[in-house]
PDB file of C-alpha atoms and ligand atoms in Angstrom:
ATOM      1  CA  MET A   1     -14.733   4.770  -2.823  1.00 85.00           C
ATOM      2  CA  ASP A   2     -15.798   7.160  -5.545  1.00 86.00           C
ATOM      3  CA  VAL A   3     -17.067   4.384  -7.815  1.00 90.00           C
ATOM      4  CA  GLU A   4     -20.798   4.539  -8.571  1.00 90.00           C
ATOM      5  CA  GLY A   5     -22.738   2.258  -6.229  1.00 84.00           C
ATOM      6  CA  VAL A   6     -19.947   2.209  -3.666  1.00 82.00           C
ATOM      7  CA  ASP A   7     -21.335   4.825  -1.322  1.00 82.00           C
ATOM      8  CA  GLN A   8     -19.213   4.628   1.782  1.00 84.00           C
ATOM      9  CA  HIS A   9     -21.754   6.630   3.760  1.00 84.00           C
ATOM     10  CA  ALA A  10     -24.686   4.361   2.953  1.00 82.00           C
ATOM     11  CA  GLY A  11     -25.537   1.583   5.370  1.00 75.00           C
ATOM     12  CA  GLY A  12     -23.258   2.908   8.104  1.00 74.00           C
ATOM     13  CA  GLU A  13     -20.347   0.755   9.195  1.00 74.00           C
ATOM     14  CA  GLY A  14     -21.902  -2.368   7.759  1.00 77.00           C
ATOM     15  CA  ASN A  15     -21.517  -1.178   4.148  1.00 86.00           C
ATOM     16  CA  PRO A  16     -19.738  -4.166   2.596  1.00 89.00           C
ATOM     17  CA  TRP A  17     -18.208  -2.262  -0.335  1.00 89.00           C
ATOM     18  CA  ALA A  18     -16.691   0.360   1.921  1.00 89.00           C
ATOM     19  CA  LYS A  19     -15.406  -2.370   4.219  1.00 90.00           C
ATOM     20  CA  TRP A  20     -13.843  -4.203   1.286  1.00 92.00           C
ATOM     21  CA  VAL A  21     -12.189  -1.106  -0.175  1.00 92.00           C
ATOM     22  CA  ARG A  22     -10.752  -0.067   3.199  1.00 92.00           C
ATOM     23  CA  GLN A  23      -9.340  -3.488   3.978  1.00 94.00           C
ATOM     24  CA  TRP A  24      -7.949  -3.886   0.475  1.00 95.00           C
ATOM     25  CA  THR A  25      -6.272  -0.464   0.619  1.00 94.00           C
ATOM     26  CA  GLY A  26      -4.938  -1.296   4.084  1.00 96.00           C
ATOM     27  CA  GLU A  27      -3.371  -4.480   2.747  1.00 96.00           C
ATOM     28  CA  GLU A  28      -1.793  -2.712  -0.231  1.00 96.00           C
ATOM     29  CA  ASN A  29      -0.375  -0.167   2.176  1.00 96.00           C
ATOM     30  CA  ARG A  30       1.360  -2.944   4.132  1.00 97.00           C
ATOM     31  CA  HIS A  31       3.074  -3.972   0.898  1.00 97.00           C
ATOM     32  CA  GLY A  32       4.371  -0.488   0.233  1.00 95.00           C
ATOM     33  CA  ASP A  33       5.376  -0.057   3.847  1.00 96.00           C
ATOM     34  CA  VAL A  34       7.372  -3.263   4.163  1.00 97.00           C
ATOM     35  CA  LEU A  35       9.187  -2.668   0.862  1.00 96.00           C
ATOM     36  CA  ASN A  36       9.926   0.919   1.822  1.00 95.00           C
ATOM     37  CA  LYS A  37      11.452  -0.250   5.138  1.00 96.00           C
ATOM     38  CA  TYR A  38      13.419  -2.891   3.297  1.00 96.00           C
ATOM     39  CA  LEU A  39      14.864  -0.270   0.940  1.00 94.00           C
ATOM     40  CA  TYR A  40      15.763   1.968   3.870  1.00 95.00           C
ATOM     41  CA  LEU A  41      17.515  -0.805   5.776  1.00 95.00           C
ATOM     42  CA  SER A  42      19.322  -2.083   2.687  1.00 93.00           C
ATOM     43  CA  GLY A  43      21.454   1.047   2.641  1.00 93.00           C
ATOM     44  CA  ARG A  44      21.612   0.800  -1.141  1.00 92.00           C
ATOM     45  CA  VAL A  45      18.937   3.348  -1.835  1.00 94.00           C
ATOM     46  CA  ASP A  46      18.876   7.127  -1.618  1.00 94.00           C
ATOM     47  CA  MET A  47      15.714   7.414   0.451  1.00 94.00           C
ATOM     48  CA  ARG A  48      15.541  11.163   0.017  1.00 93.00           C
ATOM     49  CA  GLN A  49      15.172  10.699  -3.740  1.00 92.00           C
ATOM     50  CA  VAL A  50      12.623   7.904  -3.250  1.00 92.00           C
ATOM     51  CA  GLU A  51      10.555  10.138  -0.980  1.00 92.00           C
ATOM     52  CA  ILE A  52      10.763  13.017  -3.477  1.00 92.00           C
ATOM     53  CA  THR A  53       9.513  10.731  -6.242  1.00 91.00           C
ATOM     54  CA  THR A  54       6.705   9.453  -4.014  1.00 91.00           C
ATOM     55  CA  HIS A  55       5.711  13.005  -3.189  1.00 92.00           C
ATOM     56  CA  HIS A  56       5.601  13.909  -6.902  1.00 90.00           C
ATOM     57  CA  LEU A  57       3.570  10.792  -7.585  1.00 89.00           C
ATOM     58  CA  ILE A  58       0.916  11.721  -5.045  1.00 90.00           C
ATOM     59  CA  ASN A  59       0.833  15.351  -6.198  1.00 91.00           C
ATOM     60  CA  ASP A  60       0.558  14.379  -9.873  1.00 88.00           C
ATOM     61  CA  GLY A  61      -2.339  11.976  -9.260  1.00 87.00           C
ATOM     62  CA  PHE A  62      -3.242   9.229 -11.671  1.00 84.00           C
ATOM     63  CA  GLU A  63      -5.517   8.506 -14.592  1.00 86.00           C
ATOM     64  CA  ILE A  64      -6.395   4.879 -15.181  1.00 87.00           C
ATOM     65  CA  GLY A  65      -9.311   5.418 -17.546  1.00 89.00           C
ATOM     66  CA  THR A  66     -12.014   3.800 -15.417  1.00 90.00           C
ATOM     67  CA  ASP A  67     -13.910   6.930 -14.418  1.00 90.00           C
ATOM     68  CA  ARG A  68     -16.512   6.114 -11.711  1.00 93.00           C
ATOM     69  CA  ASP A  69     -17.774   3.093 -13.632  1.00 95.00           C
ATOM     70  CA  PRO A  70     -17.757  -0.017 -11.391  1.00 95.00           C
ATOM     71  CA  TYR A  71     -17.583  -2.420 -14.355  1.00 96.00           C
ATOM     72  CA  LYS A  72     -14.507  -0.702 -15.759  1.00 96.00           C
ATOM     73  CA  ASN A  73     -12.938  -0.459 -12.326  1.00 96.00           C
ATOM     74  CA  PHE A  74     -13.363  -4.177 -11.743  1.00 96.00           C
ATOM     75  CA  VAL A  75     -11.830  -5.000 -15.140  1.00 97.00           C
ATOM     76  CA  TYR A  76      -8.933  -2.747 -14.237  1.00 96.00           C
ATOM     77  CA  THR A  77      -8.359  -4.332 -10.843  1.00 96.00           C
ATOM     78  CA  SER A  78      -8.815  -7.887 -12.162  1.00 98.00           C
ATOM     79  CA  PHE A  79      -6.059  -7.163 -14.662  1.00 97.00           C
ATOM     80  CA  GLN A  80      -3.822  -5.150 -12.426  1.00 96.00           C
ATOM     81  CA  GLU A  81      -3.855  -7.525  -9.457  1.00 97.00           C
ATOM     82  CA  LEU A  82      -2.743 -10.342 -11.720  1.00 97.00           C
ATOM     83  CA  ALA A  83       0.016  -8.114 -13.107  1.00 97.00           C
ATOM     84  CA  THR A  84       1.239  -7.331  -9.586  1.00 97.00           C
ATOM     85  CA  TYR A  85       1.065 -11.022  -8.678  1.00 98.00           C
ATOM     86  CA  ILE A  86       3.372 -11.769 -11.631  1.00 98.00           C
ATOM     87  CA  SER A  87       5.838  -8.982 -10.964  1.00 97.00           C
ATOM     88  CA  HIS A  88       6.188  -9.542  -7.193  1.00 98.00           C
ATOM     89  CA  ASN A  89       6.536 -13.255  -7.785  1.00 98.00           C
ATOM     90  CA  ARG A  90       9.312 -12.664 -10.333  1.00 98.00           C
ATOM     91  CA  VAL A  91      11.139 -10.303  -7.969  1.00 98.00           C
ATOM     92  CA  ALA A  92      10.886 -13.023  -5.302  1.00 98.00           C
ATOM     93  CA  GLY A  93      12.516 -15.458  -7.743  1.00 98.00           C
ATOM     94  CA  ILE A  94      15.324 -13.033  -8.610  1.00 97.00           C
ATOM     95  CA  ALA A  95      15.936 -12.278  -4.914  1.00 97.00           C
ATOM     96  CA  LYS A  96      16.112 -16.010  -4.202  1.00 98.00           C
ATOM     97  CA  ASP A  97      18.622 -16.517  -7.024  1.00 98.00           C
ATOM     98  CA  TYR A  98      20.804 -13.851  -5.433  1.00 96.00           C
ATOM     99  CA  GLY A  99      20.541 -15.555  -2.031  1.00 98.00           C
ATOM    100  CA  ASN A 100      18.409 -12.774  -0.524  1.00 97.00           C
ATOM    101  CA  LYS A 101      15.961 -14.864   1.473  1.00 97.00           C
ATOM    102  CA  PRO A 102      14.199 -12.090   3.431  1.00 96.00           C
ATOM    103  CA  LEU A 103      13.371 -10.137   0.269  1.00 97.00           C
ATOM    104  CA  ALA A 104      12.302 -13.311  -1.519  1.00 98.00           C
ATOM    105  CA  ARG A 105       9.964 -14.143   1.359  1.00 98.00           C
ATOM    106  CA  MET A 106       8.466 -10.646   1.519  1.00 98.00           C
ATOM    107  CA  CYS A 107       7.765 -10.583  -2.211  1.00 98.00           C
ATOM    108  CA  LYS A 108       6.328 -14.076  -2.140  1.00 98.00           C
ATOM    109  CA  ILE A 109       3.858 -13.102   0.600  1.00 98.00           C
ATOM    110  CA  ILE A 110       2.940  -9.931  -1.290  1.00 98.00           C
ATOM    111  CA  SER A 111       2.368 -11.869  -4.509  1.00 98.00           C
ATOM    112  CA  GLY A 112       0.043 -14.229  -2.612  1.00 98.00           C
ATOM    113  CA  ASP A 113      -2.004 -11.241  -1.426  1.00 97.00           C
ATOM    114  CA  GLU A 114      -2.179  -9.923  -4.992  1.00 98.00           C
ATOM    115  CA  MET A 115      -3.493 -13.260  -6.196  1.00 98.00           C
ATOM    116  CA  ARG A 116      -6.241 -13.125  -3.555  1.00 97.00           C
ATOM    117  CA  HIS A 117      -7.147  -9.611  -4.667  1.00 97.00           C
ATOM    118  CA  HIS A 118      -7.219 -10.772  -8.266  1.00 98.00           C
ATOM    119  CA  LYS A 119      -9.531 -13.653  -7.432  1.00 98.00           C
ATOM    120  CA  ALA A 120     -11.944 -11.358  -5.633  1.00 97.00           C
ATOM    121  CA  TYR A 121     -12.129  -8.836  -8.474  1.00 97.00           C
ATOM    122  CA  SER A 122     -12.362 -11.396 -11.245  1.00 98.00           C
ATOM    123  CA  THR A 123     -15.207 -13.072  -9.332  1.00 98.00           C
ATOM    124  CA  PHE A 124     -17.049  -9.739  -9.174  1.00 97.00           C
ATOM    125  CA  VAL A 125     -16.732  -9.445 -12.957  1.00 98.00           C
ATOM    126  CA  LYS A 126     -17.847 -13.019 -13.516  1.00 98.00           C
ATOM    127  CA  GLU A 127     -20.971 -12.308 -11.453  1.00 98.00           C
ATOM    128  CA  ILE A 128     -21.677  -9.130 -13.387  1.00 97.00           C
ATOM    129  CA  PHE A 129     -21.362 -11.059 -16.661  1.00 98.00           C
ATOM    130  CA  ALA A 130     -24.160 -13.326 -15.428  1.00 97.00           C
ATOM    131  CA  LEU A 131     -26.424 -10.385 -14.571  1.00 97.00           C
ATOM    132  CA  ASP A 132     -25.624  -7.734 -17.148  1.00 97.00           C
ATOM    133  CA  PRO A 133     -23.616  -9.396 -19.940  1.00 98.00           C
ATOM    134  CA  SER A 134     -23.866  -6.709 -22.617  1.00 98.00           C
ATOM    135  CA  GLU A 135     -22.777  -3.774 -20.472  1.00 98.00           C
ATOM    136  CA  MET A 136     -20.024  -5.834 -18.868  1.00 98.00           C
ATOM    137  CA  MET A 137     -18.756  -6.878 -22.305  1.00 98.00           C
ATOM    138  CA  ILE A 138     -18.672  -3.288 -23.536  1.00 98.00           C
ATOM    139  CA  ALA A 139     -16.827  -2.149 -20.400  1.00 98.00           C
ATOM    140  CA  PHE A 140     -14.229  -4.919 -20.835  1.00 98.00           C
ATOM    141  CA  LYS A 141     -13.721  -3.974 -24.474  1.00 98.00           C
ATOM    142  CA  GLU A 142     -13.381  -0.268 -23.695  1.00 97.00           C
ATOM    143  CA  MET A 143     -10.753  -0.956 -21.051  1.00 96.00           C
ATOM    144  CA  MET A 144      -8.789  -3.071 -23.524  1.00 96.00           C
ATOM    145  CA  VAL A 145      -9.060  -0.438 -26.274  1.00 96.00           C
ATOM    146  CA  ASN A 146      -7.693   2.221 -23.922  1.00 92.00           C
ATOM    147  CA  LYS A 147      -5.099  -0.217 -22.529  1.00 90.00           C
ATOM    148  CA  ILE A 148      -4.447  -0.950 -18.899  1.00 87.00           C
ATOM    149  CA  VAL A 149      -1.933   1.533 -17.533  1.00 85.00           C
ATOM    150  CA  MET A 150      -0.148   1.244 -14.213  1.00 79.00           C
ATOM    151  CA  PRO A 151      -1.304   3.521 -11.391  1.00 79.00           C
ATOM    152  CA  ALA A 152       2.306   4.786 -11.235  1.00 81.00           C
ATOM    153  CA  HIS A 153       2.564   5.649 -14.916  1.00 79.00           C
ATOM    154  CA  PHE A 154       3.114   9.337 -14.079  1.00 81.00           C
ATOM    155  CA  LEU A 155       6.243   8.421 -12.087  1.00 84.00           C
ATOM    156  CA  ARG A 156       9.041  10.985 -12.349  1.00 86.00           C
ATOM    157  CA  GLU A 157      12.092  12.257 -10.616  1.00 83.00           C
ATOM    158  CA  THR A 158      12.763  15.905  -9.824  1.00 77.00           C
ATOM    159  CA  GLY A 159      13.087  18.037 -12.950  1.00 76.00           C
ATOM    160  CA  GLN A 160      11.728  15.311 -15.209  1.00 79.00           C
ATOM    161  CA  LYS A 161       8.571  15.479 -17.218  1.00 81.00           C
ATOM    162  CA  ILE A 162       5.612  13.443 -15.992  1.00 83.00           C
ATOM    163  CA  GLY A 163       5.982   9.731 -16.610  1.00 81.00           C
ATOM    164  CA  SER A 164       9.595   9.703 -17.776  1.00 83.00           C
ATOM    165  CA  ALA A 165      10.900   7.748 -14.767  1.00 84.00           C
ATOM    166  CA  PHE A 166       8.087   5.278 -15.272  1.00 86.00           C
ATOM    167  CA  GLU A 167       9.163   4.673 -18.840  1.00 88.00           C
ATOM    168  CA  ASP A 168      12.735   3.933 -17.774  1.00 88.00           C
ATOM    169  CA  PHE A 169      11.467   1.825 -14.880  1.00 88.00           C
ATOM    170  CA  SER A 170       9.149  -0.126 -17.141  1.00 89.00           C
ATOM    171  CA  ASN A 171      11.944  -0.767 -19.672  1.00 91.00           C
ATOM    172  CA  SER A 172      14.210  -1.969 -16.863  1.00 91.00           C
ATOM    173  CA  ALA A 173      11.465  -4.287 -15.607  1.00 92.00           C
ATOM    174  CA  GLN A 174      11.134  -5.721 -19.121  1.00 92.00           C
ATOM    175  CA  ARG A 175      14.886  -6.169 -19.555  1.00 93.00           C
ATOM    176  CA  ILE A 176      15.289  -8.148 -16.338  1.00 92.00           C
ATOM    177  CA  GLY A 177      12.080 -10.085 -16.948  1.00 94.00           C
ATOM    178  CA  VAL A 178      10.002  -8.779 -14.012  1.00 96.00           C
ATOM    179  CA  TYR A 179       7.078  -7.732 -16.179  1.00 95.00           C
ATOM    180  CA  LYS A 180       7.058  -8.023 -19.961  1.00 94.00           C
ATOM    181  CA  GLY A 181       4.847  -7.221 -22.903  1.00 93.00           C
ATOM    182  CA  GLN A 182       4.106 -10.921 -23.174  1.00 95.00           C
ATOM    183  CA  ASP A 183       2.696 -10.884 -19.634  1.00 96.00           C
ATOM    184  CA  TYR A 184       0.178  -8.258 -20.700  1.00 95.00           C
ATOM    185  CA  ILE A 185      -1.043 -10.513 -23.506  1.00 97.00           C
ATOM    186  CA  ASP A 186      -1.096 -13.576 -21.241  1.00 98.00           C
ATOM    187  CA  ILE A 187      -3.192 -11.745 -18.629  1.00 98.00           C
ATOM    188  CA  MET A 188      -5.653 -10.723 -21.332  1.00 97.00           C
ATOM    189  CA  LYS A 189      -5.946 -14.321 -22.504  1.00 98.00           C
ATOM    190  CA  ASN A 190      -6.378 -15.497 -18.927  1.00 98.00           C
ATOM    191  CA  LEU A 191      -9.262 -13.062 -18.319  1.00 98.00           C
ATOM    192  CA  ILE A 192     -10.944 -13.973 -21.610  1.00 98.00           C
ATOM    193  CA  SER A 193     -10.878 -17.648 -20.679  1.00 98.00           C
ATOM    194  CA  GLN A 194     -11.784 -17.142 -16.976  1.00 98.00           C
ATOM    195  CA  TRP A 195     -14.839 -15.102 -17.890  1.00 98.00           C
ATOM    196  CA  GLU A 196     -15.681 -17.511 -20.731  1.00 98.00           C
ATOM    197  CA  ILE A 197     -16.151 -14.615 -23.120  1.00 98.00           C
ATOM    198  CA  GLU A 198     -16.578 -17.011 -26.012  1.00 96.00           C
ATOM    199  CA  LYS A 199     -19.662 -18.622 -24.455  1.00 96.00           C
ATOM    200  CA  ILE A 200     -21.523 -15.505 -23.380  1.00 96.00           C
ATOM    201  CA  SER A 201     -24.773 -15.203 -25.299  1.00 91.00           C
ATOM    202  CA  LYS A 202     -27.869 -12.986 -25.511  1.00 92.00           C
ATOM    203  CA  LEU A 203     -25.824  -9.905 -26.211  1.00 97.00           C
ATOM    204  CA  THR A 204     -26.899  -6.661 -27.843  1.00 98.00           C
ATOM    205  CA  ASP A 205     -25.404  -5.941 -31.274  1.00 98.00           C
ATOM    206  CA  GLU A 206     -22.896  -3.543 -29.766  1.00 98.00           C
ATOM    207  CA  ALA A 207     -21.860  -6.084 -27.130  1.00 98.00           C
ATOM    208  CA  GLU A 208     -21.586  -8.792 -29.767  1.00 98.00           C
ATOM    209  CA  LYS A 209     -19.137  -6.587 -31.679  1.00 98.00           C
ATOM    210  CA  ALA A 210     -17.239  -5.920 -28.458  1.00 98.00           C
ATOM    211  CA  ARG A 211     -16.946  -9.662 -27.885  1.00 98.00           C
ATOM    212  CA  ASP A 212     -15.610 -10.239 -31.402  1.00 97.00           C
ATOM    213  CA  TYR A 213     -13.052  -7.501 -30.823  1.00 97.00           C
ATOM    214  CA  LEU A 214     -11.949  -9.064 -27.522  1.00 98.00           C
ATOM    215  CA  MET A 215     -11.659 -12.563 -28.965  1.00 98.00           C
ATOM    216  CA  LYS A 216      -9.340 -11.339 -31.743  1.00 97.00           C
ATOM    217  CA  LEU A 217      -7.289  -8.980 -29.598  1.00 97.00           C
ATOM    218  CA  PRO A 218      -4.669 -11.345 -28.069  1.00 97.00           C
ATOM    219  CA  GLU A 219      -3.617 -12.566 -31.500  1.00 96.00           C
ATOM    220  CA  ARG A 220      -3.454  -9.034 -32.837  1.00 96.00           C
ATOM    221  CA  MET A 221      -1.336  -7.927 -29.894  1.00 95.00           C
ATOM    222  CA  GLN A 222       0.877 -10.956 -30.293  1.00 95.00           C
ATOM    223  CA  ARG A 223       1.727  -9.855 -33.829  1.00 94.00           C
ATOM    224  CA  LEU A 224       2.518  -6.321 -32.651  1.00 92.00           C
ATOM    225  CA  GLN A 225       4.551  -7.651 -29.726  1.00 89.00           C
ATOM    226  CA  GLN A 226       6.964  -9.388 -32.091  1.00 87.00           C
ATOM    227  CA  ARG A 227       7.913  -6.029 -33.548  1.00 88.00           C
ATOM    228  CA  ILE A 228       8.455  -4.163 -30.276  1.00 85.00           C
ATOM    229  CA  ARG A 229      12.062  -3.706 -29.228  1.00 86.00           C
ATOM    230  CA  ILE A 230      13.003  -2.750 -25.684  1.00 85.00           C
ATOM    231  CA  PRO A 231      15.870  -0.210 -25.528  1.00 83.00           C
ATOM    232  CA  GLU A 232      19.002  -2.100 -24.555  1.00 84.00           C
ATOM    233  CA  GLU A 233      20.866   0.617 -22.703  1.00 84.00           C
ATOM    234  CA  SER A 234      20.135   0.562 -18.995  1.00 83.00           C
ATOM    235  CA  ALA A 235      18.709   3.638 -17.294  1.00 85.00           C
ATOM    236  CA  THR A 236      20.074   5.312 -14.198  1.00 87.00           C
ATOM    237  CA  PHE A 237      17.825   6.359 -11.342  1.00 89.00           C
ATOM    238  CA  THR A 238      18.604   8.885  -8.653  1.00 89.00           C
ATOM    239  CA  TRP A 239      17.020   6.454  -6.156  1.00 90.00           C
ATOM    240  CA  VAL A 240      19.769   3.862  -6.495  1.00 90.00           C
ATOM    241  CA  LYS A 241      23.157   4.511  -4.935  1.00 86.00           C
ATOM    242  CA  PRO A 242      26.043   3.370  -7.106  1.00 81.00           C
ATOM    243  CA  ALA A 243      27.375  -0.012  -5.955  1.00 75.00           C
ATOM    244  CA  THR A 244      30.613   0.238  -4.000  1.00 69.00           C
ATOM    245  CA  VAL A 245      33.394  -2.295  -4.431  1.00 61.00           C
ATOM    246  CA  GLY A 246      32.703  -5.457  -2.485  1.00 55.00           C
ATOM    247  CA  SER A 247      28.999  -4.728  -1.915  1.00 49.00           C
TER     248      SER A 247
HETATM  249 FE1  FE2 B 301      -3.292  -5.947  -4.728  1.00 57.66          FE
END
């Protein structure tokens, strides 16, 4: 709502941006709500610890590097919605493999919503590329230089420094294949081809350089990716109750 050009007070109730943002946020909230209820009913999770972490997360805020710039925000959401599509879809697959049909179904529905969100945001960007190619190109490049970080990257548990639980969580997600470094590169490639970056012409010199940077980036990241090692030892989280025999 704070993004430039998205003035929720302009145009009264008919303001389409405000309507979109509210409905999108409402939908994301359903995702969090259903998963939270699932965790509660599973009996396997220490909900007090989960709530403490959530409370920290809200108090600590987030910094995703988009400022109030709509172009940067739409790059961020185009990327992020595809990332959430991938991760919820993978969790659905894992749940299915373990015979947990309700969880598989929930995650599958959520991943479908994320794909719809992704399509909306990537269409916005595509349209902006047609109208303002140079500025859009520079915004895309800047977001890639700063890297796309998760909104929950400050995640922590009580007594921990900001972001340390997120690091453990992210490593766990990589180890079990829910979201990996390779996915990040694949999403980047997907966006570059969807937006036909290669074909965009009539750019300013700065935007031309930004395009060259973007075109070379997936390969560069691929080389780096080969050298990254995920810590093998698994982390423990206060949220998860230890498994009891027979459960
Ligand atoms: Fe979403």
